[in-house]
Amino acid sequence: MTKKKVLLIGWDAADWKAMHPLIDAGKMPTLKKFISEGVMGNLATLDPPLSPIMWTSIGTGKTADKHGVMGFTQPREDGSGIQPVLSTSRKVKAVWNILMQEGYKSHVIGWWPSHPADPINGVCISNFYHHSTGSLDDEWKMAPGTVHPPELADILAECRVHPEELTANHIAPFVPNMEKVDQTKDQRLRSIAKITAEASSMHAAATWIMENEEWDFLAVYYDAIDHYCHGFMKFHPPYREGIPRELYDFYNGVVEAGYRFHDMMLERLLQLAGEDTTVIICSDHGFHPDHLRPIKLPNEPAGPAAEHSPYGMIAMRGPNIKRDELIYGSTLLDITPTVLTMFDLPTGQDMDGRPLLQAFQQKPELKMIDSWEKVEGNCGMHPVGEKQDPWMEQEALDQLVALGYIEPPGDNVQKTVENNARESKYYLARVYLSKNDYANALPLLEELFAKYPDQSRFGLRLANVYLNLGRIAAARETTDKSIIESEKAQVQEIKDNYKKQQEQLEKLKQEGKEIKEEVPELPDDATLLEQIRKNNRPTMELLQGNLYLAEENPEKALEHFNKAKTANPRLPDLHINIGHSYLKMKQLQDAEEAFFKALEIDPDSATALAGLGQVYIQMRQFNDAAETLMDSVGRIYHNPNAHYFLGEAFYRLGRFEMAAQSWEVAVTQAPGLRKAHKRLVDIYQRHLNEAMKSAQHQQMIDKIVEVPEQGAAPASTSTDKNTLGTILEQANVKKLAGISPEKIITIVSGLPRSGTSMMMQILQTGGMNLLTDTKREADKNNPKGYFELEAIKNLGKDKSCLAEAQGKVVKVIAQLLAALDKGYHYRVIFMLRDINEVLQSQQTMLDKDGQENEKLAQTFQQQLHRIQVWIRKQPNIDVIYVKHQDVIQNPLLNIEQLNEFLDGALDVQKCAEVVDVDLYRAKGK
């Protein structure tokens, strides 16, 4: 049997849009042959698109909130400054650690971040290996921990290429007329030499290992394409206004030469790997080679990442890989699960990616394991946070500063550490947003915007979260504040720059140097503000339009979108929003035209394609709809709504099996997408003769929709026929697992007079902290108190009281639950009581007769049904239904089960002692 071998090649920032013209022109012959013998496709990137985060996700199959790498740098534990992100920052196993545990020999070269080198059972070379310091005549030291095993350090050190070793013959393919460059003023040739030498070092190390070591898995990472692009993409054809013509003429071929250089290195790697090795080439993101690249970078840390495009690339070739085919819907997170599958190993349930089974000729068996983190034994990882050599850390920081990814740390250590913590929180919030986890993203963004109101990037992302949570007023308020604070900051920045120019001019005068022109007079603040608003107007109009669109007012939204279009017709996302406005207004021709315009600007926009597909469905052009929606999900696969509409298109075409597949994908990505489950119930029953599957999806609908009647409670030993097992099963699923208790608001709810005050007393006696006031005193109806907070009554208009409720218990009647702020996490203890007992107790309290009880009972039942359906759908709420009568009759058993729901927060015995049977006065008949 042939030994399984996998070669994983990382090309940072490689982009099909840049490579396809080169392949077609015969300038990348190795890659052209490779893809004709295998599969290729786009690889959807992650947000934020920062290389250390994404390459760690590629190597682990997990998002940053799980793997722990959160940017380029991190604060030192002692607070004395910052350090580069290291391999010890990674909290989980990489694929090479897993393979080592399974007995496979792995080698890893230059992965980012990988310093210090992992002590795996093969060779590991860190991402500090190729960085040169000093001149060729100086000693070129290698930091401790660069190579594992250390006995190979001297041999591999000799494989490194210093930039000064390169000759004019090496640089000429990048800059043919290099002899005309004035290198006393222009350092770009040195930059090309440095990038090329570093790539050559990594390549030399990889080829030496392949020639001299046995291996099952080898991963090598090249960062050169990203560096060529950041330095020289601005000169890439076609010529753009604002670029000095002389520099364009010198450097317009650098990016192309960089790609061709990688094609030559690929040829050697494939020769050494052999035909029996499965080879994967991938990139973490693309790099806009066209009109989509920004003219000006954002003035923020990691601003160069704005030049990245949302699609990386993937190509695979080898035994059992399909030939000359496209694959769709791949993400960075799928690489590790795919590699594991190639070795016949299971994917972790805790991984965010899945194997790319579509790439295989014979689909392998999909195996799963709970988590590779639970597999014990040596896996070749360093202890998390292991201390490192300060010299080595400083070298890495200098490299990041030189690349423009971080600001120079400066002398103010405290400020540097604070800025680093700020960016890490921001990146974490963006990770949560990419997963639609608004509950975790919201407090981070609120904290950042409160502390740094002049940073519009925080405010505008926060406003977008509010929009997604349906908090339109908060979104408007935040947007307005963000705009005002940003304008103030821009005015101040202009004034500060003017002051610096004046100081520089004065210094030149004092030195007696000739002054060719004076600094123009600075306008007053009002004039500056007018200029800033004129420049920002397109973006501001877009923001206002988005707010109206969220309010279901497409006509008003269009007014603002059209103003933005007049000022800047190529503003990103503008035409997509215009299309959705027209779609809501049923103006289908206008909507189609808007989505076409969006695709004219960016032909790869999955969002625009999905919108256009919806237009075609409404136009009853179902073939066009199916084709367009397939194109959309082929670019960004994780989009349940796009899959849902694709199913609709297939259904209208009579392609029922394809429709069912699309809806199955939709409910896999969004299990609560009820409309897709309903379509599956129908199609399996009426068209596909799959009664079992139809029943399964009906059960899923029941779990989403059905709720317990007043007689049902999970804490009961009763077998009441009204108990719905489906909802009880769901009620016991902990959605808030892993959330810190001090961030959770515990709510006691139910209809008035359903036992909520009794439950509040139980929780207080059990040791939980209540949030109450003394405005409503105990009386004959509640002799032990109401335990209420007056501000809760106004929850529909003012949610601010919830801020102090985190980590505490507060009482909220059932009818007000839907007014809860969606930005918090909640545990709801929902009291259930016989509806007749509730009404009898209410009538006694109000001193009324019970003539209207029947109508009230019906109304309350309907309200409860709606409320409990709403609870079921909330991703940030755990709920337990507690039956009032059961607590009275068997307090110990029921409070024990309640305590389990509360993660052991109660003193159960004390709680049981406070239950007063004598207060059970309104008994149902």
Short mmCIF file of C-alpha atoms in Angstrom, two decimals, residues 81 138 153 201 222 292 310 313 316 319 371 375 380 475 484 497 602 630 662 670 716 761 789 791 845 911 918:
data_model
loop_
_atom_site.label_atom_id
_atom_site.label_comp_id
_atom_site.label_asym_id
_atom_site.label_seq_id
_atom_site.Cartn_x
_atom_site.Cartn_y
_atom_site.Cartn_z
CA GLY A 81 5.56 46.30 27.09
CA ASP A 138 28.18 40.97 10.16
CA ALA A 153 20.34 24.65 13.51
CA SER A 201 15.70 31.05 2.56
CA TYR A 222 5.92 31.83 1.97
CA LEU A 292 -10.96 47.63 -5.97
CA PRO A 310 -11.98 38.51 0.78
CA MET A 313 -7.05 30.64 -3.34
CA MET A 316 -5.17 20.51 -4.80
CA PRO A 319 -4.21 10.50 -5.55
CA SER A 371 -12.14 17.21 20.43
CA VAL A 375 -6.49 13.31 23.40
CA GLY A 380 4.95 18.60 20.47
CA ALA A 475 -27.91 52.65 16.11
CA ILE A 484 -19.46 64.12 15.47
CA ASN A 497 -0.20 68.53 11.10
CA ASP A 602 -16.95 43.75 -8.03
CA MET A 630 -25.09 28.81 -7.14
CA SER A 662 -30.14 23.27 -0.73
CA ALA A 670 -29.01 27.76 10.59
CA SER A 716 -41.58 17.87 37.69
CA GLN A 761 -37.22 34.63 47.90
CA LEU A 789 -37.26 46.80 40.59
CA ALA A 791 -37.27 50.62 36.55
CA MET A 845 -55.58 40.89 44.73
CA CYS A 911 -33.91 27.22 49.72
CA ASP A 918 -49.61 28.22 53.82
#
